[in-house]
Coordinates of C-alpha atoms in Angstrom, one line a residue:
Chain A
M1 CA -31.7 -43.0 -71.9
S2 CA -34.1 -40.1 -72.6
L3 CA -33.8 -36.8 -74.4
L4 CA -36.1 -33.8 -74.2
V5 CA -36.0 -30.8 -76.5
V6 CA -37.9 -27.6 -75.9
G7 CA -38.0 -25.1 -78.7
S8 CA -39.9 -23.9 -81.7
V9 CA -41.9 -25.8 -84.4
A10 CA -42.2 -23.4 -87.3
L11 CA -43.1 -22.8 -90.9
D12 CA -40.2 -21.2 -92.8
S13 CA -39.9 -19.4 -96.0
V14 CA -36.4 -19.5 -97.3
E15 CA -34.5 -18.0 -100.2
T16 CA -31.0 -19.1 -101.1
P17 CA -28.9 -18.7 -104.3
F18 CA -30.0 -22.2 -105.1
G19 CA -33.8 -21.8 -104.8
A20 CA -36.6 -20.9 -102.6
R21 CA -39.3 -22.6 -100.5
Q22 CA -42.6 -21.2 -98.9
D23 CA -44.1 -22.3 -95.7
V24 CA -42.0 -25.4 -95.2
L25 CA -41.4 -27.3 -92.0
G26 CA -38.8 -25.6 -89.7
G27 CA -38.1 -24.7 -86.1
S28 CA -35.4 -25.6 -83.7
A29 CA -37.2 -28.4 -82.0
T30 CA -38.2 -30.0 -85.3
Y31 CA -34.6 -30.0 -86.7
F32 CA -33.3 -31.2 -83.4
A33 CA -35.7 -34.1 -83.1
A34 CA -35.2 -35.1 -86.7
A35 CA -31.4 -35.5 -86.0
A36 CA -31.5 -36.9 -82.5
S37 CA -34.1 -39.5 -83.3
L38 CA -31.6 -41.3 -85.5
L39 CA -29.8 -42.1 -82.3
T40 CA -32.1 -42.2 -79.4
K41 CA -35.6 -41.6 -78.1
V42 CA -36.7 -37.9 -78.1
S43 CA -39.6 -36.0 -76.6
V44 CA -40.6 -32.6 -78.0
V45 CA -42.2 -29.8 -76.0
G46 CA -43.5 -26.9 -78.1
V47 CA -46.5 -25.2 -79.6
V48 CA -48.2 -24.9 -83.0
G49 CA -51.3 -23.1 -84.3
E50 CA -54.4 -24.5 -85.7
D51 CA -53.0 -24.0 -89.2
F52 CA -50.1 -26.4 -88.7
P53 CA -50.0 -29.3 -91.2
E54 CA -49.7 -32.2 -88.6
S55 CA -49.1 -34.8 -91.3
Q56 CA -45.6 -33.2 -91.9
L57 CA -44.5 -34.6 -88.5
Q58 CA -45.5 -38.2 -89.4
F59 CA -41.9 -39.1 -90.3
L60 CA -40.8 -38.1 -86.7
R61 CA -43.5 -40.3 -85.2
A62 CA -42.3 -43.1 -87.4
R63 CA -38.8 -42.6 -85.7
G64 CA -40.3 -42.9 -82.3
V65 CA -40.4 -39.2 -81.5
E66 CA -42.8 -38.5 -78.6
L67 CA -45.0 -35.5 -79.6
D68 CA -47.4 -35.5 -76.7
G69 CA -45.8 -32.3 -75.5
L70 CA -46.4 -30.5 -78.7
S71 CA -49.6 -28.6 -78.0
T72 CA -51.9 -27.1 -80.6
V73 CA -53.5 -23.8 -79.5
R74 CA -55.8 -21.2 -81.2
G75 CA -54.0 -18.9 -83.7
K76 CA -51.3 -19.3 -86.3
T77 CA -48.0 -21.2 -86.2
F78 CA -44.7 -19.4 -85.7
R79 CA -43.4 -18.2 -89.1
W80 CA -39.8 -17.2 -90.1
K81 CA -38.8 -15.8 -93.5
G82 CA -35.1 -15.4 -94.4
R83 CA -32.6 -15.2 -97.1
Y84 CA -29.0 -16.3 -97.6
G85 CA -26.5 -14.9 -100.1
F86 CA -23.4 -16.7 -101.4
D87 CA -22.0 -16.4 -98.0
L88 CA -24.1 -19.2 -96.6
N89 CA -22.8 -18.5 -93.1
A90 CA -25.2 -15.7 -92.3
A91 CA -29.0 -15.5 -92.8
E92 CA -30.8 -12.3 -93.3
T93 CA -34.1 -12.4 -91.5
L94 CA -36.8 -10.8 -93.6
D95 CA -39.8 -11.4 -91.3
T96 CA -40.6 -13.1 -88.0
Q97 CA -44.2 -13.7 -86.9
L98 CA -44.1 -15.2 -83.4
N99 CA -48.0 -15.9 -83.5
V100 CA -48.7 -18.7 -80.9
F101 CA -45.1 -18.9 -80.0
E102 CA -45.4 -15.4 -78.3
R103 CA -47.4 -16.9 -75.4
F104 CA -45.5 -20.2 -75.3
A105 CA -45.1 -21.3 -71.6
P106 CA -43.5 -24.8 -71.7
E107 CA -45.2 -27.4 -69.6
L108 CA -43.5 -30.7 -69.1
G109 CA -45.6 -33.9 -68.8
P110 CA -44.7 -36.7 -66.4
R111 CA -42.3 -38.4 -68.9
A112 CA -40.6 -35.1 -70.0
R113 CA -39.9 -34.2 -66.4
K114 CA -37.9 -37.4 -66.0
A115 CA -35.7 -36.7 -69.1
E116 CA -32.1 -37.4 -68.4
R117 CA -30.7 -35.0 -71.0
I118 CA -32.4 -31.7 -72.1
F119 CA -31.8 -29.3 -75.0
L120 CA -33.1 -25.9 -74.4
G121 CA -33.6 -24.5 -77.9
N122 CA -33.2 -20.7 -78.6
I123 CA -36.1 -19.3 -76.5
D124 CA -36.4 -16.6 -73.8
P125 CA -33.9 -17.6 -71.0
A126 CA -36.8 -17.0 -68.5
L127 CA -38.6 -19.9 -70.3
Q128 CA -35.4 -22.0 -70.4
L129 CA -35.2 -21.5 -66.5
R130 CA -38.9 -22.5 -66.3
V131 CA -38.2 -25.8 -68.0
L132 CA -35.3 -26.6 -65.6
E133 CA -37.6 -25.9 -62.7
Q134 CA -39.9 -28.6 -63.9
A135 CA -37.2 -31.1 -64.7
E136 CA -36.6 -33.7 -62.0
R137 CA -33.2 -35.2 -62.5
P138 CA -31.4 -34.0 -65.7
R139 CA -27.9 -35.4 -66.0
L140 CA -27.0 -33.0 -68.8
V141 CA -28.4 -29.7 -69.9
C142 CA -27.5 -28.1 -73.1
A143 CA -28.7 -24.5 -74.1
D144 CA -28.7 -22.4 -77.1
T145 CA -29.3 -18.6 -77.2
M146 CA -29.1 -15.7 -79.5
N147 CA -28.1 -12.0 -79.8
Y148 CA -31.5 -10.8 -78.9
W149 CA -31.5 -12.5 -75.5
I150 CA -27.9 -11.7 -74.8
A151 CA -28.7 -8.1 -75.2
S152 CA -32.2 -7.9 -73.5
K153 CA -32.2 -10.7 -70.9
R154 CA -28.6 -10.8 -69.6
A155 CA -29.7 -11.3 -66.0
Q156 CA -31.8 -14.3 -66.7
L157 CA -29.0 -15.8 -68.9
Q158 CA -26.6 -15.3 -66.1
E159 CA -29.0 -17.1 -63.8
L160 CA -29.2 -19.9 -66.4
L161 CA -25.6 -20.5 -67.2
P162 CA -24.5 -22.1 -63.8
R163 CA -27.2 -24.7 -64.5
V164 CA -26.0 -25.5 -68.1
D165 CA -23.5 -28.3 -68.8
V166 CA -23.0 -27.3 -72.4
L167 CA -23.6 -23.8 -73.9
M168 CA -24.0 -24.2 -77.6
V169 CA -23.7 -20.9 -79.6
N170 CA -22.1 -19.5 -82.7
D171 CA -19.0 -17.3 -82.9
A172 CA -20.8 -14.0 -82.9
E173 CA -23.0 -15.0 -79.9
V174 CA -20.1 -16.1 -77.7
R175 CA -18.2 -12.9 -78.5
Q176 CA -21.2 -10.8 -77.6
L177 CA -21.9 -12.7 -74.4
A178 CA -18.3 -12.3 -73.2
G179 CA -17.6 -8.9 -74.8
E180 CA -14.4 -10.4 -76.2
S181 CA -13.4 -10.8 -79.8
N182 CA -11.1 -13.8 -79.4
V183 CA -13.2 -16.9 -79.5
L184 CA -11.1 -19.0 -77.2
K185 CA -11.0 -16.3 -74.5
A186 CA -14.8 -15.7 -75.0
A187 CA -15.5 -19.4 -74.4
H188 CA -13.4 -19.3 -71.3
A189 CA -15.4 -16.3 -70.1
A190 CA -18.6 -18.2 -70.7
Q191 CA -17.2 -21.0 -68.5
R192 CA -16.5 -18.4 -65.8
M193 CA -20.1 -17.4 -66.0
G194 CA -21.1 -21.0 -65.2
A195 CA -21.3 -23.1 -68.3
K196 CA -19.3 -26.3 -67.7
A197 CA -18.4 -26.6 -71.4
V198 CA -18.9 -24.4 -74.5
V199 CA -19.4 -25.5 -78.0
V200 CA -18.8 -22.7 -80.6
K201 CA -20.5 -23.4 -83.9
R202 CA -18.6 -21.8 -86.8
G203 CA -20.8 -22.6 -89.8
E204 CA -18.8 -23.9 -92.7
Y205 CA -15.7 -23.8 -90.6
G206 CA -16.7 -26.3 -88.1
A207 CA -17.1 -26.3 -84.3
L208 CA -14.9 -25.8 -81.3
L209 CA -15.5 -27.7 -78.1
V210 CA -14.0 -26.1 -75.0
A211 CA -14.5 -28.4 -72.0
D212 CA -13.0 -29.0 -68.6
G213 CA -9.3 -29.4 -69.3
H214 CA -9.4 -30.2 -73.0
S215 CA -10.3 -28.6 -76.3
F216 CA -11.4 -30.2 -79.6
Y217 CA -12.0 -28.9 -83.0
A218 CA -14.2 -30.6 -85.6
P219 CA -14.1 -29.1 -89.1
A220 CA -17.4 -28.9 -91.1
F221 CA -17.5 -31.7 -93.7
P222 CA -16.3 -30.1 -97.0
L223 CA -19.4 -30.3 -99.3
A224 CA -19.6 -29.4 -103.0
D225 CA -23.3 -28.6 -102.8
V226 CA -24.8 -26.6 -100.0
V227 CA -28.3 -25.7 -100.8
D228 CA -29.9 -24.3 -97.5
P229 CA -28.1 -23.9 -94.2
T230 CA -31.3 -23.4 -92.2
G231 CA -31.4 -25.8 -89.3
A232 CA -27.7 -26.8 -89.4
G233 CA -27.1 -25.5 -85.9
D234 CA -30.1 -27.3 -84.4
T235 CA -29.3 -30.6 -86.2
F236 CA -25.8 -30.2 -84.9
A237 CA -27.3 -30.0 -81.4
G238 CA -29.5 -33.0 -82.2
G239 CA -26.6 -35.1 -83.3
F240 CA -24.5 -34.0 -80.3
L241 CA -27.1 -34.8 -77.7
G242 CA -28.5 -37.7 -79.4
L243 CA -25.1 -39.4 -79.3
L244 CA -24.4 -38.4 -75.7
D245 CA -27.8 -40.0 -74.8
R246 CA -27.1 -43.1 -76.9
L247 CA -23.7 -43.5 -75.3
D248 CA -25.1 -42.5 -71.9
S249 CA -21.9 -40.6 -71.2
S250 CA -20.4 -37.2 -71.3
D251 CA -16.7 -38.1 -70.7
P252 CA -14.1 -36.4 -72.9
S253 CA -14.2 -39.1 -75.6
A254 CA -18.0 -39.0 -75.8
L255 CA -18.1 -35.2 -76.0
R256 CA -15.6 -35.3 -78.9
Q257 CA -17.6 -38.0 -80.7
A258 CA -20.7 -36.0 -80.1
T259 CA -19.1 -32.9 -81.6
V260 CA -18.3 -34.9 -84.8
M261 CA -21.7 -36.4 -84.8
G262 CA -23.2 -32.9 -84.7
S263 CA -21.1 -31.8 -87.7
T264 CA -22.0 -35.0 -89.5
I265 CA -25.7 -34.7 -89.3
A266 CA -25.5 -30.9 -89.9
S267 CA -23.6 -31.7 -93.1
F268 CA -26.6 -33.7 -94.4
T269 CA -29.1 -31.0 -93.4
V270 CA -27.6 -28.4 -95.6
E271 CA -27.7 -30.6 -98.7
Q272 CA -31.4 -29.9 -99.3
F273 CA -34.1 -27.4 -98.3
S274 CA -36.0 -27.7 -95.0
L275 CA -35.9 -31.1 -93.5
D276 CA -35.9 -32.9 -96.8
R277 CA -32.5 -34.6 -96.5
L278 CA -33.2 -35.5 -92.9
R279 CA -36.5 -37.2 -93.7
E280 CA -34.7 -39.9 -95.8
L281 CA -31.5 -40.1 -93.7
D282 CA -30.6 -43.3 -91.9
L283 CA -28.0 -44.2 -89.3
A284 CA -26.0 -46.3 -91.9
Q285 CA -25.4 -43.2 -94.0
V286 CA -24.6 -41.2 -90.9
R287 CA -22.0 -43.8 -89.7
Q288 CA -20.4 -43.8 -93.1
R289 CA -19.9 -40.0 -93.1
F290 CA -18.7 -40.1 -89.5
D291 CA -16.0 -42.5 -90.6
S292 CA -15.2 -40.1 -93.5
F293 CA -14.6 -37.4 -90.9
R294 CA -11.9 -39.6 -89.3
Q295 CA -10.2 -39.9 -92.7
L296 CA -10.6 -36.1 -93.2
V297 CA -8.7 -35.1 -90.0
H298 CA -6.3 -38.1 -89.6
F299 CA -2.5 -37.5 -89.6
D300 CA 0.4 -39.4 -88.4
A301 CA 2.8 -38.4 -85.6
L302 CA 6.0 -36.9 -86.6
P303 CA 8.8 -39.5 -86.9
A304 CA 11.4 -39.3 -84.1
H305 CA 14.2 -38.1 -86.5
V306 CA 12.4 -34.8 -87.1
A307 CA 14.0 -33.2 -84.0
Chain B
M1 CA 17.3 -32.5 -99.5
S2 CA 17.2 -28.8 -100.7
L3 CA 14.6 -26.1 -100.7
L4 CA 14.5 -22.9 -102.6
V5 CA 12.2 -19.9 -102.0
V6 CA 11.8 -17.0 -104.5
G7 CA 9.9 -14.0 -103.2
S8 CA 10.0 -10.7 -101.4
V9 CA 12.2 -9.5 -98.6
A10 CA 10.5 -6.4 -97.3
L11 CA 10.2 -3.7 -94.6
D12 CA 6.7 -3.7 -93.2
S13 CA 4.7 -1.1 -91.3
V14 CA 1.8 -2.8 -89.5
E15 CA -1.0 -1.7 -87.3
T16 CA -3.3 -4.1 -85.4
P17 CA -5.7 -3.7 -82.4
F18 CA -2.8 -4.8 -80.2
G19 CA -0.1 -2.3 -81.4
A20 CA 1.9 -1.0 -84.3
R21 CA 5.4 -1.4 -85.8
Q22 CA 7.3 0.7 -88.3
D23 CA 9.7 -0.6 -91.0
V24 CA 10.1 -4.1 -89.4
L25 CA 11.4 -7.2 -91.2
G26 CA 8.8 -8.7 -93.5
G27 CA 8.4 -10.3 -97.0
S28 CA 7.2 -13.7 -98.2
A29 CA 10.7 -15.1 -98.6
T30 CA 11.8 -14.0 -95.2
Y31 CA 8.9 -15.4 -93.4
F32 CA 9.1 -18.7 -95.5
A33 CA 12.8 -19.1 -94.8
A34 CA 12.4 -18.4 -91.1
A35 CA 9.9 -21.3 -90.8
A36 CA 11.4 -23.8 -93.2
S37 CA 14.9 -23.4 -91.8
L38 CA 13.7 -25.0 -88.5
L39 CA 13.4 -28.2 -90.6
T40 CA 15.7 -28.2 -93.5
K41 CA 18.3 -26.3 -95.6
V42 CA 16.8 -23.3 -97.4
S43 CA 18.2 -21.0 -100.2
V44 CA 16.6 -17.6 -100.8
V45 CA 16.4 -15.7 -104.1
G46 CA 15.2 -12.1 -103.8
V47 CA 16.3 -8.5 -103.9
V48 CA 16.7 -5.6 -101.4
G49 CA 17.8 -2.0 -101.6
E50 CA 20.8 -0.3 -100.2
D51 CA 18.8 0.8 -97.2
F52 CA 18.2 -2.8 -96.1
P53 CA 19.5 -3.5 -92.5
E54 CA 21.4 -6.7 -93.3
S55 CA 22.0 -7.5 -89.7
Q56 CA 18.3 -8.3 -89.4
L57 CA 19.0 -11.5 -91.4
Q58 CA 21.7 -12.7 -89.1
F59 CA 19.3 -15.1 -87.3
L60 CA 18.5 -16.8 -90.7
R61 CA 22.2 -17.2 -91.4
A62 CA 22.7 -18.7 -88.0
R63 CA 20.1 -21.3 -89.0
G64 CA 22.0 -22.2 -92.1
V65 CA 19.8 -20.2 -94.6
E66 CA 21.8 -19.7 -97.8
L67 CA 21.4 -16.0 -98.7
D68 CA 23.8 -15.7 -101.7
G69 CA 20.7 -15.4 -104.0
L70 CA 19.6 -12.3 -102.1
S71 CA 21.1 -9.4 -104.2
T72 CA 21.4 -5.9 -103.0
V73 CA 20.8 -3.3 -105.8
R74 CA 20.6 0.5 -106.0
G75 CA 17.4 2.0 -104.6
K76 CA 15.1 1.3 -101.7
T77 CA 13.8 -1.9 -100.3
F78 CA 10.1 -3.1 -101.0
R79 CA 7.9 -1.5 -98.4
W80 CA 4.3 -2.6 -97.3
K81 CA 2.1 -0.8 -95.0
G82 CA -1.1 -2.4 -93.7
R83 CA -3.7 -2.5 -91.0
Y84 CA -5.9 -5.2 -89.4
G85 CA -9.1 -4.7 -87.5
F86 CA -10.5 -7.1 -84.9
D87 CA -11.3 -9.4 -87.8
L88 CA -7.7 -10.5 -88.1
N89 CA -8.4 -12.6 -91.2
A90 CA -8.1 -9.7 -93.6
A91 CA -5.5 -6.9 -94.0
E92 CA -6.2 -3.5 -95.4
T93 CA -3.3 -2.4 -97.5
L94 CA -2.5 1.3 -96.8
D95 CA 0.5 1.7 -99.0
T96 CA 2.7 -0.5 -101.3
Q97 CA 6.1 0.8 -102.5
L98 CA 7.6 -1.8 -104.8
N99 CA 10.9 0.1 -105.2
V100 CA 13.7 -2.4 -106.2
F101 CA 11.2 -5.2 -106.3
E102 CA 9.6 -3.6 -109.4
R103 CA 12.6 -4.6 -111.5
F104 CA 13.1 -8.0 -109.8
A105 CA 14.2 -10.6 -112.3
P106 CA 15.1 -13.8 -110.4
E107 CA 18.5 -15.3 -111.3
L108 CA 19.3 -18.8 -109.9
G109 CA 22.8 -19.5 -109.0
P110 CA 24.3 -23.0 -109.5
R111 CA 23.1 -24.4 -106.2
A112 CA 19.6 -22.9 -106.4
R113 CA 19.1 -24.4 -109.9
K114 CA 19.5 -27.9 -108.4
A115 CA 17.0 -27.4 -105.6
E116 CA 14.7 -30.4 -105.2
R117 CA 11.7 -28.4 -103.9
I118 CA 10.8 -24.8 -104.8
F119 CA 8.4 -22.3 -103.3
L120 CA 7.3 -19.6 -105.7
G121 CA 6.2 -16.8 -103.4
N122 CA 3.5 -14.4 -104.5
I123 CA 5.2 -12.6 -107.5
D124 CA 4.2 -12.0 -111.1
P125 CA 3.4 -15.4 -112.7
A126 CA 5.7 -14.5 -115.6
L127 CA 8.6 -14.4 -113.0
Q128 CA 7.5 -17.6 -111.4
L129 CA 7.7 -19.3 -114.9
R130 CA 11.1 -17.7 -115.3
V131 CA 12.3 -19.5 -112.1
L132 CA 11.0 -22.8 -113.3
E133 CA 12.9 -22.4 -116.6
Q134 CA 16.1 -22.1 -114.7
A135 CA 15.4 -25.0 -112.3
E136 CA 17.1 -28.2 -113.3
R137 CA 15.2 -31.0 -111.6
P138 CA 12.6 -29.8 -109.1
R139 CA 10.7 -32.8 -107.6
L140 CA 8.0 -30.5 -106.1
V141 CA 6.9 -27.0 -107.0
C142 CA 4.5 -25.1 -104.8
A143 CA 3.2 -21.7 -105.8
D144 CA 1.3 -18.9 -104.1
T145 CA -0.5 -16.1 -106.0
M146 CA -2.9 -13.3 -105.3
N147 CA -6.1 -11.4 -106.6
Y148 CA -4.0 -8.9 -108.6
W149 CA -2.2 -11.6 -110.7
I150 CA -5.5 -13.7 -111.1
A151 CA -7.2 -10.7 -112.6
S152 CA -4.3 -9.3 -114.7
K153 CA -2.1 -12.2 -115.6
R154 CA -4.5 -15.1 -116.1
A155 CA -2.8 -16.4 -119.2
Q156 CA 0.6 -16.8 -117.5
L157 CA -1.1 -18.3 -114.5
Q158 CA -2.7 -20.9 -116.7
E159 CA 0.7 -21.6 -118.3
L160 CA 2.1 -22.0 -114.7
L161 CA -0.5 -24.3 -113.1
P162 CA 0.3 -27.5 -115.0
R163 CA 3.8 -27.2 -113.7
V164 CA 2.7 -26.8 -110.2
D165 CA 2.4 -29.7 -107.7
V166 CA 0.8 -27.7 -104.9
L167 CA -1.1 -24.4 -105.4
M168 CA -1.3 -22.6 -102.1
V169 CA -3.9 -19.9 -101.9
N170 CA -6.5 -18.5 -99.6
D171 CA -10.3 -18.9 -99.9
A172 CA -10.9 -15.7 -101.8
E173 CA -8.1 -16.4 -104.2
V174 CA -9.2 -20.0 -105.1
R175 CA -12.8 -18.7 -105.5
Q176 CA -11.6 -15.9 -107.9
L177 CA -9.4 -18.2 -109.8
A178 CA -12.2 -20.7 -110.4
G179 CA -15.1 -18.3 -110.6
E180 CA -16.9 -20.5 -108.1
S181 CA -18.1 -19.7 -104.6
N182 CA -17.9 -23.2 -103.2
V183 CA -14.3 -23.8 -101.9
L184 CA -14.3 -27.5 -102.6
K185 CA -15.6 -27.1 -106.2
A186 CA -13.1 -24.2 -106.7
A187 CA -10.2 -26.4 -105.5
H188 CA -11.3 -29.1 -108.0
A189 CA -11.5 -26.5 -110.8
A190 CA -7.9 -25.4 -109.9
Q191 CA -6.8 -29.1 -110.2
R192 CA -8.5 -29.2 -113.7
M193 CA -6.4 -26.2 -114.6
G194 CA -3.3 -28.3 -113.8
A195 CA -2.3 -28.0 -110.2
K196 CA -1.8 -31.5 -108.8
A197 CA -2.9 -30.5 -105.3
V198 CA -4.5 -27.5 -103.8
V199 CA -4.1 -26.1 -100.3
V200 CA -6.7 -23.5 -99.3
K201 CA -5.6 -21.4 -96.4
R202 CA -8.5 -20.2 -94.3
G203 CA -6.8 -17.9 -91.8
E204 CA -8.1 -18.6 -88.2
Y205 CA -10.3 -21.4 -89.6
G206 CA -7.3 -23.6 -90.7
A207 CA -6.4 -25.1 -94.0
L208 CA -7.9 -27.6 -96.5
L209 CA -5.7 -29.9 -98.6
V210 CA -7.3 -31.3 -101.7
A211 CA -4.9 -33.8 -103.3
D212 CA -5.2 -36.7 -105.7
G213 CA -7.9 -39.0 -104.2
H214 CA -7.9 -37.6 -100.7
S215 CA -8.8 -34.5 -98.8
F216 CA -7.6 -33.3 -95.4
Y217 CA -8.5 -30.5 -93.0
A218 CA -6.3 -29.0 -90.4
P219 CA -7.9 -26.4 -88.1
A220 CA -5.9 -23.4 -87.0
F221 CA -4.5 -23.9 -83.5
P222 CA -6.9 -22.0 -81.1
L223 CA -4.9 -19.2 -79.6
A224 CA -5.9 -16.8 -76.9
D225 CA -3.6 -14.1 -78.0
V226 CA -3.1 -13.2 -81.7
V227 CA -1.1 -10.0 -82.1
D228 CA -0.2 -9.7 -85.8
P229 CA -1.3 -12.2 -88.6
T230 CA 1.2 -10.8 -91.1
G231 CA 3.3 -13.7 -92.5
A232 CA 1.0 -16.4 -91.3
G233 CA 0.4 -17.7 -94.9
D234 CA 4.1 -17.6 -95.9
T235 CA 5.2 -19.4 -92.6
F236 CA 2.4 -21.9 -93.3
A237 CA 4.2 -22.5 -96.7
G238 CA 7.6 -22.6 -95.0
G239 CA 6.4 -25.3 -92.5
F240 CA 4.7 -27.2 -95.2
L241 CA 7.6 -27.4 -97.7
G242 CA 10.2 -27.5 -95.0
L243 CA 8.7 -30.7 -93.6
L244 CA 8.2 -32.3 -97.1
D245 CA 11.8 -31.6 -97.8
R246 CA 12.9 -33.0 -94.4
L247 CA 10.8 -36.2 -95.0
D248 CA 11.9 -36.3 -98.6
S249 CA 8.4 -37.4 -99.5
S250 CA 5.1 -36.1 -100.7
D251 CA 3.0 -39.2 -100.2
P252 CA -0.5 -38.7 -98.6
S253 CA 0.8 -39.1 -95.1
A254 CA 3.6 -36.6 -95.6
L255 CA 1.2 -34.1 -97.2
R256 CA -1.1 -34.3 -94.2
Q257 CA 1.7 -33.9 -91.7
A258 CA 3.1 -31.0 -93.8
T259 CA -0.3 -29.2 -93.6
V260 CA -0.3 -29.6 -89.9
M261 CA 3.3 -28.4 -89.7
G262 CA 2.2 -25.3 -91.7
S263 CA -0.6 -24.6 -89.3
T264 CA 1.7 -25.2 -86.3
I265 CA 4.5 -22.8 -87.3
A266 CA 1.9 -20.2 -88.5
S267 CA 0.3 -20.3 -85.1
F268 CA 3.6 -19.1 -83.5
T269 CA 4.1 -16.4 -86.1
V270 CA 0.9 -14.6 -85.2
E271 CA 1.7 -14.5 -81.5
Q272 CA 4.1 -11.5 -81.9
F273 CA 4.8 -8.7 -84.4
S274 CA 6.9 -9.2 -87.5
L275 CA 9.3 -12.3 -87.2
D276 CA 9.9 -11.7 -83.5
R277 CA 8.3 -15.1 -82.4
L278 CA 10.1 -17.0 -85.2
R279 CA 13.5 -15.6 -84.2
E280 CA 13.4 -17.4 -80.9
L281 CA 11.4 -20.5 -82.0
D282 CA 13.1 -24.0 -82.0
L283 CA 12.1 -27.3 -83.3
A284 CA 11.3 -28.7 -79.7
Q285 CA 8.6 -26.1 -79.3
V286 CA 7.3 -26.8 -82.7
R287 CA 7.2 -30.6 -82.1
Q288 CA 5.3 -30.0 -78.8
R289 CA 2.6 -27.9 -80.5
F290 CA 2.3 -30.4 -83.4
D291 CA 1.6 -33.0 -80.8
S292 CA -1.1 -30.7 -79.2
F293 CA -2.7 -30.6 -82.7
R294 CA -3.1 -34.3 -82.5
Q295 CA -4.9 -34.0 -79.2
L296 CA -7.0 -31.1 -80.6
V297 CA -8.5 -33.1 -83.5
H298 CA -8.4 -36.7 -82.1
F299 CA -11.7 -38.6 -81.6
D300 CA -12.5 -42.2 -81.3
A301 CA -14.5 -44.4 -83.8
L302 CA -18.1 -45.0 -83.1
P303 CA -18.7 -48.1 -81.0
A304 CA -20.4 -50.9 -83.1
H305 CA -23.6 -50.8 -81.0
V306 CA -24.4 -47.3 -82.5
A307 CA -25.9 -48.8 -85.6

């Protein structure tokens, strides 16, 4: 079992109705690794600038995350600044400074090349393809993308999709990709473009898995206190792929459990700012909430006399 | 077993991205009865004008719906005109003509007074209270309401809620009622106002049941073709109460099954305009989709070695 993530490591400044934080740890690869490392061995490929506070990643090292592929180069670390209103489903981006991330050209070391499962975080699809060219024998490839790439790099995305086992996007992204407002039809269209399965992340409403011959819906865990939704999608991906890697399977049962694991870890992420909740999270807490999910959605079959 | 609905019987004019219909059958009591009558005996209390095309209700009579409480009075029938965009979760009301509904004062006949379960459709809470004053021994009372009453008749709503077993509202309504943006906190606030349980309808995202000591989430059934969402909420209520009445129970298992039954029948409603899909629906089709719901949300427990 081995899991690779390629994506951003960033410093975020975030404002929500419940508070604000400046230059805190963020980035898709960081969130992903924090979640997945609760379940399996993860390698990170990414880039930071000379200003990056390395000590912040210590908790990932302590969980066995392999950070050799995280290179430090001249310049400043990628910075994102955003704001959420009471509708915590949508962030308003106030500022994006790509900095060293602008020239990011992922290079996989010997171990990363042999990864069995790969998560391609939300980066230029040309770079996502570049990662797959270096990978030797991935058994499962999962990719995220965003509106910007769907609009500006459609050709590369269409080249990528047939090599993707699980496309993991939100409602708006799958609709934009397919040019279709109905989410189920849009997911089917993405499958026709080549993705074997599609996971549509729907924020506080949960996630829909559309796979070969079966569909599955996991609600989001109902929470009384959501403080900061940043990173929910990437920790969803981390829980999802972390569990598939741990189970060493992607059969229908594993895909369903992985979707719930994604929702489970994402539900912790949003309880505090940045990666604060993930730092202290352990697998026993995760298992407990996974079990609560079973309670949340369980119902009995109809008795035979209702006919 | 006996179920009473008090609400509107209307003529709707509806426009969606998929077509338009003029003066078609609508109204909360009509939708409710069409759904609930698949499962149990339903009585309707409402009012129509002299212009109402009685023959349109023939399919309800054929299903055993008791319409003695539907009175015809001088004047025109309640008319609603609305439009939906591609976001089918929210209707834009273009015109409302209350007509005979403006002077509606529900009177329960001898059989209606003895109903064991009552659905108070979305009418003035003062009228909802008037219904309960006439009811002799209801074992379960379920009430809907809307933004207009929450804003203008709060005192009457607060008098009603302690007499309500299940408050059935949408996201925006429970938020407005509680003055709280978080849906789970808002549902708990509604319980503190007196409602024993709360069902929050979330359109295409499903429904959340918050009851005494347990919560349950049913997704909406993923549909490739949604034509007209009008009546989805009232048929949800009809499926919900119809099943509770049929099972003669409101224990936790029955409440969960009822929530899924609500989602199931609502998922048929939206497949065609007006009550067109409900007219031809039978319990065998309903059972089959109920079973598909079980497939949709089923996942296995984590193996013990993931710890």
